[in-house]
CSV table of N, CA, C and O in Angstrom, one decimal:
chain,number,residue,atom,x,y,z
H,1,UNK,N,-16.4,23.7,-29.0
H,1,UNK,CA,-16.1,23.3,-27.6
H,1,UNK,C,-14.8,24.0,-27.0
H,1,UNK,O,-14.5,23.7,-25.9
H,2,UNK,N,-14.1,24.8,-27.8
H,2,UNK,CA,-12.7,25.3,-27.1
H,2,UNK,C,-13.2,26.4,-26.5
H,2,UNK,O,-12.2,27.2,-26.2
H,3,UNK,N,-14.6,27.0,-26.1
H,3,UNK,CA,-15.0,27.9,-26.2
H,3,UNK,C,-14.9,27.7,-24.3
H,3,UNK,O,-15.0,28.6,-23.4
H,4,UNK,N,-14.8,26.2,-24.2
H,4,UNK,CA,-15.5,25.8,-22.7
H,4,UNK,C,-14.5,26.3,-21.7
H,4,UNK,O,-13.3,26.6,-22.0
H,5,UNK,N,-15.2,26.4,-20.3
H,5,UNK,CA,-13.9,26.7,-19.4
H,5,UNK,C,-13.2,25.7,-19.6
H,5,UNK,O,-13.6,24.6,-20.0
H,6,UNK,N,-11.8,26.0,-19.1
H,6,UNK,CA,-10.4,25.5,-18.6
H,6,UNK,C,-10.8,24.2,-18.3
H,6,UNK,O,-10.1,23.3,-18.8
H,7,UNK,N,-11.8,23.8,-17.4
H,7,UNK,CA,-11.9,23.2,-16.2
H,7,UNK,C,-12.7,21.7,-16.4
H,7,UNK,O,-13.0,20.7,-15.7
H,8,UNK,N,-13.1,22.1,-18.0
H,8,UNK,CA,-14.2,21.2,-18.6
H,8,UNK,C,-13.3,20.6,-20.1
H,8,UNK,O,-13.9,20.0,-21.0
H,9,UNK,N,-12.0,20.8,-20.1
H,9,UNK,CA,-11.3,21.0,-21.3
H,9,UNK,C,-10.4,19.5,-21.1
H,9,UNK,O,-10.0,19.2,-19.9
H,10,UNK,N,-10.3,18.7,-21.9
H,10,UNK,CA,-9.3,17.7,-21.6
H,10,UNK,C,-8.3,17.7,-22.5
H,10,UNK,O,-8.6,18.0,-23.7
H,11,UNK,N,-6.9,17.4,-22.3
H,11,UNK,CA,-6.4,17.2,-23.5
H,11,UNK,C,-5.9,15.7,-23.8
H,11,UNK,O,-6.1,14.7,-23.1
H,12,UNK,N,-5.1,15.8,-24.9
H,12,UNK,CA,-4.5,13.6,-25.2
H,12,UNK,C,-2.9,13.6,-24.3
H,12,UNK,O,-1.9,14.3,-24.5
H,13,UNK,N,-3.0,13.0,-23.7
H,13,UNK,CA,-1.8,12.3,-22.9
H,13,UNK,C,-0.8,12.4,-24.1
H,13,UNK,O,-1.2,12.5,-25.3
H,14,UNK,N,0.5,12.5,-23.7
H,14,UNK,CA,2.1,12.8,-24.3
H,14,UNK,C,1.7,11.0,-25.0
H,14,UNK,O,1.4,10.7,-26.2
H,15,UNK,N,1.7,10.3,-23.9
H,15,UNK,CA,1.7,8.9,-24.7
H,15,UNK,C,1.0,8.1,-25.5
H,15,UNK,O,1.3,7.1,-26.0
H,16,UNK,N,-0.3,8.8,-25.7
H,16,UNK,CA,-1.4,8.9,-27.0
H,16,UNK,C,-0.9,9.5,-28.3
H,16,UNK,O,-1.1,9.0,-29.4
H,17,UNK,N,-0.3,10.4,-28.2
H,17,UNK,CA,0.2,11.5,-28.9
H,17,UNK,C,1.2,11.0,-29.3
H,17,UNK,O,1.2,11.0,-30.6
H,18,UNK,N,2.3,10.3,-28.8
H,18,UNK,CA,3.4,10.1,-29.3
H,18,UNK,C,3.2,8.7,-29.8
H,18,UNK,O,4.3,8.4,-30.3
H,19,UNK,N,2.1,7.5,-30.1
H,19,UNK,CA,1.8,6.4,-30.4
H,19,UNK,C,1.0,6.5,-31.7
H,19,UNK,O,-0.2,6.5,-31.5
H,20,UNK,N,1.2,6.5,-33.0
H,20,UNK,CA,1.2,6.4,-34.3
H,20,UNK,C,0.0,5.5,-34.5
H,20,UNK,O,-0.6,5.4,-35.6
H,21,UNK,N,-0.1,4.9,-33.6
H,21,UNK,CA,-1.1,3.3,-34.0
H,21,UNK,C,-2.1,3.6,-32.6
H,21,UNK,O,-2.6,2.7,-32.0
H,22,UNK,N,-2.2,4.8,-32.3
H,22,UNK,CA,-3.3,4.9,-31.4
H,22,UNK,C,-5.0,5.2,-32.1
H,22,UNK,O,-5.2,5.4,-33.2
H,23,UNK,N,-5.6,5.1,-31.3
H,23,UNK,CA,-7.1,5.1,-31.8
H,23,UNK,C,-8.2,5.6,-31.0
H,23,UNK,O,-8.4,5.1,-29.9
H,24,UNK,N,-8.9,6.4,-31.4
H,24,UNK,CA,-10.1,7.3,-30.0
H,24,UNK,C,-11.2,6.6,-30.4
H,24,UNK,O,-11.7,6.7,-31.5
H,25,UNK,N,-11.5,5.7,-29.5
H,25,UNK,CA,-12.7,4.8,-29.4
H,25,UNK,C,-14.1,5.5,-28.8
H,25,UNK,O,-15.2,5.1,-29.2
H,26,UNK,N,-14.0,6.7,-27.8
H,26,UNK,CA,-15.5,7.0,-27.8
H,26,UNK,C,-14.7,8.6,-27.3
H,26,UNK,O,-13.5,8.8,-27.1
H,27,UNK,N,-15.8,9.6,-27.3
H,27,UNK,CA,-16.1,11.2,-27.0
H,27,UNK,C,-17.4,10.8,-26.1
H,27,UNK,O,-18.2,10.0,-26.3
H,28,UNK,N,-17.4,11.7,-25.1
H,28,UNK,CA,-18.8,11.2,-24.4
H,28,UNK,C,-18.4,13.2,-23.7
H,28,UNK,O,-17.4,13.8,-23.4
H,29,UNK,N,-20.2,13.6,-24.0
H,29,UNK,CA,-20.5,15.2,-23.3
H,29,UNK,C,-21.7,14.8,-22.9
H,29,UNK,O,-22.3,13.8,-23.3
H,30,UNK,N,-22.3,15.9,-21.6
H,30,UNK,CA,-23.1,15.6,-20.9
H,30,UNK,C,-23.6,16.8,-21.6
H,30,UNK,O,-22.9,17.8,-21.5
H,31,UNK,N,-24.9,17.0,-22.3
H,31,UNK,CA,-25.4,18.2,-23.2
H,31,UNK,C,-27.2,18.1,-22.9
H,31,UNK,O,-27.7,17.0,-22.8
H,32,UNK,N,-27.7,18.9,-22.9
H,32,UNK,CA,-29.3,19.1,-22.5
H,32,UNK,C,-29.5,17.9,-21.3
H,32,UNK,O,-30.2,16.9,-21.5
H,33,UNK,N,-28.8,18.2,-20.3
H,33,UNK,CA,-29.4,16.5,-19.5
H,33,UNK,C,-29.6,15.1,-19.6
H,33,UNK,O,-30.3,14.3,-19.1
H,34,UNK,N,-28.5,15.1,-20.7
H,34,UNK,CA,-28.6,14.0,-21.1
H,34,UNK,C,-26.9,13.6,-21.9
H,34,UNK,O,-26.3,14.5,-22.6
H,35,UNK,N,-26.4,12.5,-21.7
H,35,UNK,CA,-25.2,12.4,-22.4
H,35,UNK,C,-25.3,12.2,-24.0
H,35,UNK,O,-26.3,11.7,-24.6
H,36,UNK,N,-24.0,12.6,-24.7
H,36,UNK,CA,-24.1,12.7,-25.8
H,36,UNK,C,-22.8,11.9,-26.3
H,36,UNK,O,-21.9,11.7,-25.5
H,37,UNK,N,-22.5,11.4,-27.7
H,37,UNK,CA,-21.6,10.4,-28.0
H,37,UNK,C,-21.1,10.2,-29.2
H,37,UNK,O,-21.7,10.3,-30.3
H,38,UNK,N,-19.9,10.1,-29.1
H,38,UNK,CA,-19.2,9.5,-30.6
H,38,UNK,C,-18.6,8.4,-30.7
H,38,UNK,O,-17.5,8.8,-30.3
H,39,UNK,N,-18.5,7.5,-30.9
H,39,UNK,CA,-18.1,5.6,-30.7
H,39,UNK,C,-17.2,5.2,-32.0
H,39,UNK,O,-17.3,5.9,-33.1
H,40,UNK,N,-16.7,4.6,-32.0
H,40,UNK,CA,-15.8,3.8,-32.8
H,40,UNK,C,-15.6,2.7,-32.0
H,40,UNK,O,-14.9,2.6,-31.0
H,41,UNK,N,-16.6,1.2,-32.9
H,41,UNK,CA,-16.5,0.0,-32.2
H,41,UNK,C,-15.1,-0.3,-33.1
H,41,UNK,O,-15.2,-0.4,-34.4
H,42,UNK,N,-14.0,-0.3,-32.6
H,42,UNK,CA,-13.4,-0.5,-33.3
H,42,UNK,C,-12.2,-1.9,-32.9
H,42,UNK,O,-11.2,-2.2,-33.5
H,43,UNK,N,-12.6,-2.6,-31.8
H,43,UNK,CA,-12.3,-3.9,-31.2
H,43,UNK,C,-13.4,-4.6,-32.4
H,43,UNK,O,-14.3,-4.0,-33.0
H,44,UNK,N,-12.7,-6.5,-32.5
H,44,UNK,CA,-13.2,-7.2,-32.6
H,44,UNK,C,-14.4,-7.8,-31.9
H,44,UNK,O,-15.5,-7.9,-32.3
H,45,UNK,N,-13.8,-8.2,-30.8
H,45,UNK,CA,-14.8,-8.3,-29.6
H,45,UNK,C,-15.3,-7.5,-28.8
H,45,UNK,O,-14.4,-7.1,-28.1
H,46,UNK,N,-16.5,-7.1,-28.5
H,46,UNK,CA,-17.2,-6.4,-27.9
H,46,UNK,C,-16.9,-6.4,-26.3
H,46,UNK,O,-16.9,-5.4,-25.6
H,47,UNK,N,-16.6,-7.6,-26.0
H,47,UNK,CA,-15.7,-7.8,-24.5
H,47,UNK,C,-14.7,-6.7,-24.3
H,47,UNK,O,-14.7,-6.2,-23.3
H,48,UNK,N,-14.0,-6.5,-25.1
H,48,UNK,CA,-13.4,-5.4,-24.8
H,48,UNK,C,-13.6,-4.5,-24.6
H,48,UNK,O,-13.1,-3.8,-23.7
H,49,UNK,N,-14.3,-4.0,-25.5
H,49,UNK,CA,-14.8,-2.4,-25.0
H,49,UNK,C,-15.2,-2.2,-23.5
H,49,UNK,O,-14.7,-1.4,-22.7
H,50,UNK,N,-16.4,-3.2,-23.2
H,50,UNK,CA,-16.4,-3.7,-21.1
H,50,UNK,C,-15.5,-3.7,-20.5
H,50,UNK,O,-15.6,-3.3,-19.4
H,51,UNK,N,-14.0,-4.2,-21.2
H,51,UNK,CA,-13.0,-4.2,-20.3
H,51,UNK,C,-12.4,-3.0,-20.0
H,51,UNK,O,-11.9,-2.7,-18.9
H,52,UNK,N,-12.5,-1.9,-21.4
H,52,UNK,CA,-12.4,-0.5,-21.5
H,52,UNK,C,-13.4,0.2,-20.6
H,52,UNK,O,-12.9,1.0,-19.9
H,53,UNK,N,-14.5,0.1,-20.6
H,53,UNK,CA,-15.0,0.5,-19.3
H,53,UNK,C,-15.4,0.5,-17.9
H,53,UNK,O,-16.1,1.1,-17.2
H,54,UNK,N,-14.6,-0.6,-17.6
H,54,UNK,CA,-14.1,-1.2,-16.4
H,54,UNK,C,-13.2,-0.4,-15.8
H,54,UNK,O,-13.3,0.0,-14.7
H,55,UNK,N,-12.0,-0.3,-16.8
H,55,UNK,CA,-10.7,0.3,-16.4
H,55,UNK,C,-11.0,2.0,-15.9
H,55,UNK,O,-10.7,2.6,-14.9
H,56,UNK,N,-11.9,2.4,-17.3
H,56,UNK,CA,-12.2,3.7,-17.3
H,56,UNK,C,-13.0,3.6,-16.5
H,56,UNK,O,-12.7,4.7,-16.1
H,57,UNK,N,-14.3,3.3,-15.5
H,57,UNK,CA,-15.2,3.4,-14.2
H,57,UNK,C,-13.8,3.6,-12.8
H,57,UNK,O,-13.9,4.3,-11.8
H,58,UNK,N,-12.5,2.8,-13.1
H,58,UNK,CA,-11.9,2.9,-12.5
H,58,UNK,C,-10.6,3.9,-12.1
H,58,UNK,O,-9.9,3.9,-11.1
H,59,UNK,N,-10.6,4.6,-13.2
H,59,UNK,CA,-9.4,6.1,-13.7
H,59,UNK,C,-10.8,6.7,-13.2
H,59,UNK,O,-10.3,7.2,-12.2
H,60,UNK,N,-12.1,7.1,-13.2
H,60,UNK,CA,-12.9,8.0,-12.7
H,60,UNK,C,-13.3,8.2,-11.8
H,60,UNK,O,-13.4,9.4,-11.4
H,61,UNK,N,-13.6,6.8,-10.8
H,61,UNK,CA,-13.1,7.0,-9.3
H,61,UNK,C,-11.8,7.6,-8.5
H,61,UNK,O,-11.8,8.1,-7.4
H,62,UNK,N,-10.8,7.3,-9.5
H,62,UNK,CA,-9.2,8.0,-9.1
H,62,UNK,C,-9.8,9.4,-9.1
H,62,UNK,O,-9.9,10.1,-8.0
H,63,UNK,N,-10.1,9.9,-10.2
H,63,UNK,CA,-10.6,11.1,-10.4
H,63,UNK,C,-11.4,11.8,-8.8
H,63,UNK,O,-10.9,12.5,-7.9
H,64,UNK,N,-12.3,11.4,-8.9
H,64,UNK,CA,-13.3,11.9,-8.0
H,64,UNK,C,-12.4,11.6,-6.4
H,64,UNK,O,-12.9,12.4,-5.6
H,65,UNK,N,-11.7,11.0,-6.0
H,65,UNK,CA,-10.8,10.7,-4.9
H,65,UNK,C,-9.8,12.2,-5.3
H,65,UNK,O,-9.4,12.7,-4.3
H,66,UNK,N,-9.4,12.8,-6.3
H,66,UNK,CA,-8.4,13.7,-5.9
H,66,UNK,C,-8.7,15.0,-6.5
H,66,UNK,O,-7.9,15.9,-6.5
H,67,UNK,N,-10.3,15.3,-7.4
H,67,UNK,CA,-10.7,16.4,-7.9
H,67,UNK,C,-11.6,17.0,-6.5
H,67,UNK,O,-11.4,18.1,-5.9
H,68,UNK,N,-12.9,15.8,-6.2
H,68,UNK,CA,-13.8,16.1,-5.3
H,68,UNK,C,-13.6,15.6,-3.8
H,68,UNK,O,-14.3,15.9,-2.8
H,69,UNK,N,-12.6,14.7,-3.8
H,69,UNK,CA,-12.2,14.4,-2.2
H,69,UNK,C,-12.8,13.3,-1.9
H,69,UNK,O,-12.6,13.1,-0.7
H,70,UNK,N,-13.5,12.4,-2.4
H,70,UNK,CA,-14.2,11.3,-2.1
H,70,UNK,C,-13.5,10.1,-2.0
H,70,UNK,O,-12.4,10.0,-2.6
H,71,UNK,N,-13.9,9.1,-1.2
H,71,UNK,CA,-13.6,8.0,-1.1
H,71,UNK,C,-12.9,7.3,-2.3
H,71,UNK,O,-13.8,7.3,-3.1
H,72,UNK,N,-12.0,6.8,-2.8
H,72,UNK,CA,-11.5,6.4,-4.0
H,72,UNK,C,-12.9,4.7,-4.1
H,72,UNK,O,-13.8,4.4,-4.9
H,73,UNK,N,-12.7,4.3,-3.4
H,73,UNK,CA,-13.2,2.9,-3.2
H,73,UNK,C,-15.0,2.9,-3.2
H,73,UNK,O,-15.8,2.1,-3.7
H,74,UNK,N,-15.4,3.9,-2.7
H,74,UNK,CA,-17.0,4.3,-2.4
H,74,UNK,C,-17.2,5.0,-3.8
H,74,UNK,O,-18.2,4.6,-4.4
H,75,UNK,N,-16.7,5.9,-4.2
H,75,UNK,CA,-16.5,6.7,-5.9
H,75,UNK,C,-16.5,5.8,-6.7
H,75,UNK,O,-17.5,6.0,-7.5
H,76,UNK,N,-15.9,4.7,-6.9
H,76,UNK,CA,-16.4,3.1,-7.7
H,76,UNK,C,-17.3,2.9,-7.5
H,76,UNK,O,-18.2,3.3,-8.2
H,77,UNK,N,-17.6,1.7,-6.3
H,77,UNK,CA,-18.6,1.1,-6.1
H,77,UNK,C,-20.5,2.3,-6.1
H,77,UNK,O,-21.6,1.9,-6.1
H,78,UNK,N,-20.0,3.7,-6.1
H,78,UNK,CA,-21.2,4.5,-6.9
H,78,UNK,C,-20.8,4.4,-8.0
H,78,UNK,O,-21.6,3.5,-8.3
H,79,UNK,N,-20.1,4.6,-9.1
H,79,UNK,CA,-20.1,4.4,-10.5
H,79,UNK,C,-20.6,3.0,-11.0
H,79,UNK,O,-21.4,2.7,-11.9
H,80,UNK,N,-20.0,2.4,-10.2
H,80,UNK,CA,-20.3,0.9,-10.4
H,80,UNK,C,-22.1,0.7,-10.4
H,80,UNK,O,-22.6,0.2,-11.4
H,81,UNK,N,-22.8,1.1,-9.2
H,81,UNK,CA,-24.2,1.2,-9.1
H,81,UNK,C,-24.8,2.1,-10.0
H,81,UNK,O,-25.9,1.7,-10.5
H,82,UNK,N,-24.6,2.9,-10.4
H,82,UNK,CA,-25.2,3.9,-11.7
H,82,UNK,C,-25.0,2.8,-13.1
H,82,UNK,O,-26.0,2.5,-13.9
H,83,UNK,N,-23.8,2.5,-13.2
H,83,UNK,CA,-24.1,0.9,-14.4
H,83,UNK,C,-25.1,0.3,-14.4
H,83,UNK,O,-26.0,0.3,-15.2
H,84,UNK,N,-25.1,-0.5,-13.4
H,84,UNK,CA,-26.0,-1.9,-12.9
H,84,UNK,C,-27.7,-0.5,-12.9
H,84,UNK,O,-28.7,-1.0,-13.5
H,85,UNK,N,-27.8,0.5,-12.4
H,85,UNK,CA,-29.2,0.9,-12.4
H,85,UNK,C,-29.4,1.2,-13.9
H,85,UNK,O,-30.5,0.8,-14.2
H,86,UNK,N,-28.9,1.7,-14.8
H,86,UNK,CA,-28.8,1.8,-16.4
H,86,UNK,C,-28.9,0.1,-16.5
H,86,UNK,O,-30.0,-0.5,-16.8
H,87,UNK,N,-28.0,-0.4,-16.2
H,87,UNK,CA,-27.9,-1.8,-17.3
H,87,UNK,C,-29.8,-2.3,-17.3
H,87,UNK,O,-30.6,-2.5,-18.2
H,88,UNK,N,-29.8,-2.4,-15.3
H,88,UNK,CA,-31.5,-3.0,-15.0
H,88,UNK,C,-32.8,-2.4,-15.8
H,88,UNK,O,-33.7,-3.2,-16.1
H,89,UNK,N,-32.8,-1.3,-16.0
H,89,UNK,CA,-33.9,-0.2,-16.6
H,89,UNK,C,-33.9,-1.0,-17.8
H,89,UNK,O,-34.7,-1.9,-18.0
H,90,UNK,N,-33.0,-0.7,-18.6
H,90,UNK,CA,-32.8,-1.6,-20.0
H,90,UNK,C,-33.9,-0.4,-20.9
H,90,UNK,O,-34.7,-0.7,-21.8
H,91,UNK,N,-33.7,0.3,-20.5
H,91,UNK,CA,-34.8,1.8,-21.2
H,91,UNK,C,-33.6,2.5,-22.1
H,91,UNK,O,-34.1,3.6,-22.3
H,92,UNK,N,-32.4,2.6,-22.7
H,92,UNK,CA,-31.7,3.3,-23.3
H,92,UNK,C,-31.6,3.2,-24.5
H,92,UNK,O,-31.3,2.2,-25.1
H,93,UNK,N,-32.1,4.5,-25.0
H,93,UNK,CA,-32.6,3.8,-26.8
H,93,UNK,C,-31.4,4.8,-27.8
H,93,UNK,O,-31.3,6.0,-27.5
H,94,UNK,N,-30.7,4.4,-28.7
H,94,UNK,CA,-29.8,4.7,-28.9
H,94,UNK,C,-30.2,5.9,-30.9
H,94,UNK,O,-30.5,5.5,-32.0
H,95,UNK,N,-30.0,6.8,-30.5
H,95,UNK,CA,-30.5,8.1,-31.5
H,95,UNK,C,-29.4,8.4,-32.0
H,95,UNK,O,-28.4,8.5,-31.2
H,96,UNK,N,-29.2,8.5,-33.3
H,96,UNK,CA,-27.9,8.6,-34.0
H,96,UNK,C,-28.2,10.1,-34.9
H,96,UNK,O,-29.3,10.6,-35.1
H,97,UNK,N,-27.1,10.6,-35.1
H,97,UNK,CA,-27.7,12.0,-35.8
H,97,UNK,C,-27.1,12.2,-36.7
H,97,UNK,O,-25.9,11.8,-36.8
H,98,UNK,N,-27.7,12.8,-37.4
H,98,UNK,CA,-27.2,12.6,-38.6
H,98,UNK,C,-26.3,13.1,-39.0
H,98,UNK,O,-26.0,14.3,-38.6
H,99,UNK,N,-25.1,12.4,-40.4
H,99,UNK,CA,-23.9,12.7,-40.0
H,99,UNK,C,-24.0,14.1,-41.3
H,99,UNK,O,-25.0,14.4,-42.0
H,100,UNK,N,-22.8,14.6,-41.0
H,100,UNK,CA,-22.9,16.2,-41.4
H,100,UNK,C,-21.2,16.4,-41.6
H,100,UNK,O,-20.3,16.2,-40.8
H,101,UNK,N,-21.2,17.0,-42.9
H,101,UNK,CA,-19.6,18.0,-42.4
H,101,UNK,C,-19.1,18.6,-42.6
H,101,UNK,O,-17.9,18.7,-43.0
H,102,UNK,N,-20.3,19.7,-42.0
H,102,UNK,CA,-20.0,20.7,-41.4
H,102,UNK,C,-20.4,20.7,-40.0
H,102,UNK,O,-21.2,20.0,-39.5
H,103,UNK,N,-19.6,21.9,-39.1
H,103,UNK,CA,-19.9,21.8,-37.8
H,103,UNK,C,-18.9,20.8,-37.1
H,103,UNK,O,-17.7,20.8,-37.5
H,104,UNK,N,-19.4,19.9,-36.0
H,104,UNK,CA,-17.9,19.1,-35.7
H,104,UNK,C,-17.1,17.8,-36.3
H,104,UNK,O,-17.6,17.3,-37.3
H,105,UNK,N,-16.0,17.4,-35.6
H,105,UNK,CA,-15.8,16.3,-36.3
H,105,UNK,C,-15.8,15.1,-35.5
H,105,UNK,O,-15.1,14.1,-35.8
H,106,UNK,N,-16.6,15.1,-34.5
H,106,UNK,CA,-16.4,14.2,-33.4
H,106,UNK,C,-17.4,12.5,-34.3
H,106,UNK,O,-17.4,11.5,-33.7
């Protein structure tokens, strides 16, 4: 993946980096049209991880307000609607692959 543009590259925040007791709970790529994943349930309660993607639906609308110019508040409440049409479908079947190591370490 270092191979990717600039533009598609993220890096760890100073304050991740500098936190000893930090922890990467998910990798998420959008690959053949479809998203792809690495997880670590690593909360007790599963409530949190929701609460983690609450916050994070809400740092992505920030996003899209100062990358693409959109509405900060309308950029949610679409993120927000793309959940609820996933959650309603209830069609998302979860394929695990097999683990390997070689190749990456995600």
């Amino acid at each position: 993946m270092s191979d990717a543009p600039s533009e598609f590259q993220l890096t760890v925040p100073d304050s991740v980096a500098a936190d000893p007791g930090a922890i990467e709970l998910i990798r998420i790529w959008w690959s053949k049209d479809e998203p792809v994943m690495s997880v670590m349930p690593a909360f007790d309660d599963p409530a949190r991880f929701g609460e983690l993607l609450a916050i994070a639906a809400r740092h992505m609308a920030y996003g899209y307000a100062v990358r693409h110019g959109h509405d900060e508040k309308t950029a949610y409440h679409r993120i927000l609607h793309g959940l609820s049409d996933v959650i309603k479908a209830d069609n998302v079947a979860t394929v695990a692959e097999p683990a390997t190591l070689k190749g990456g370490n995600a």
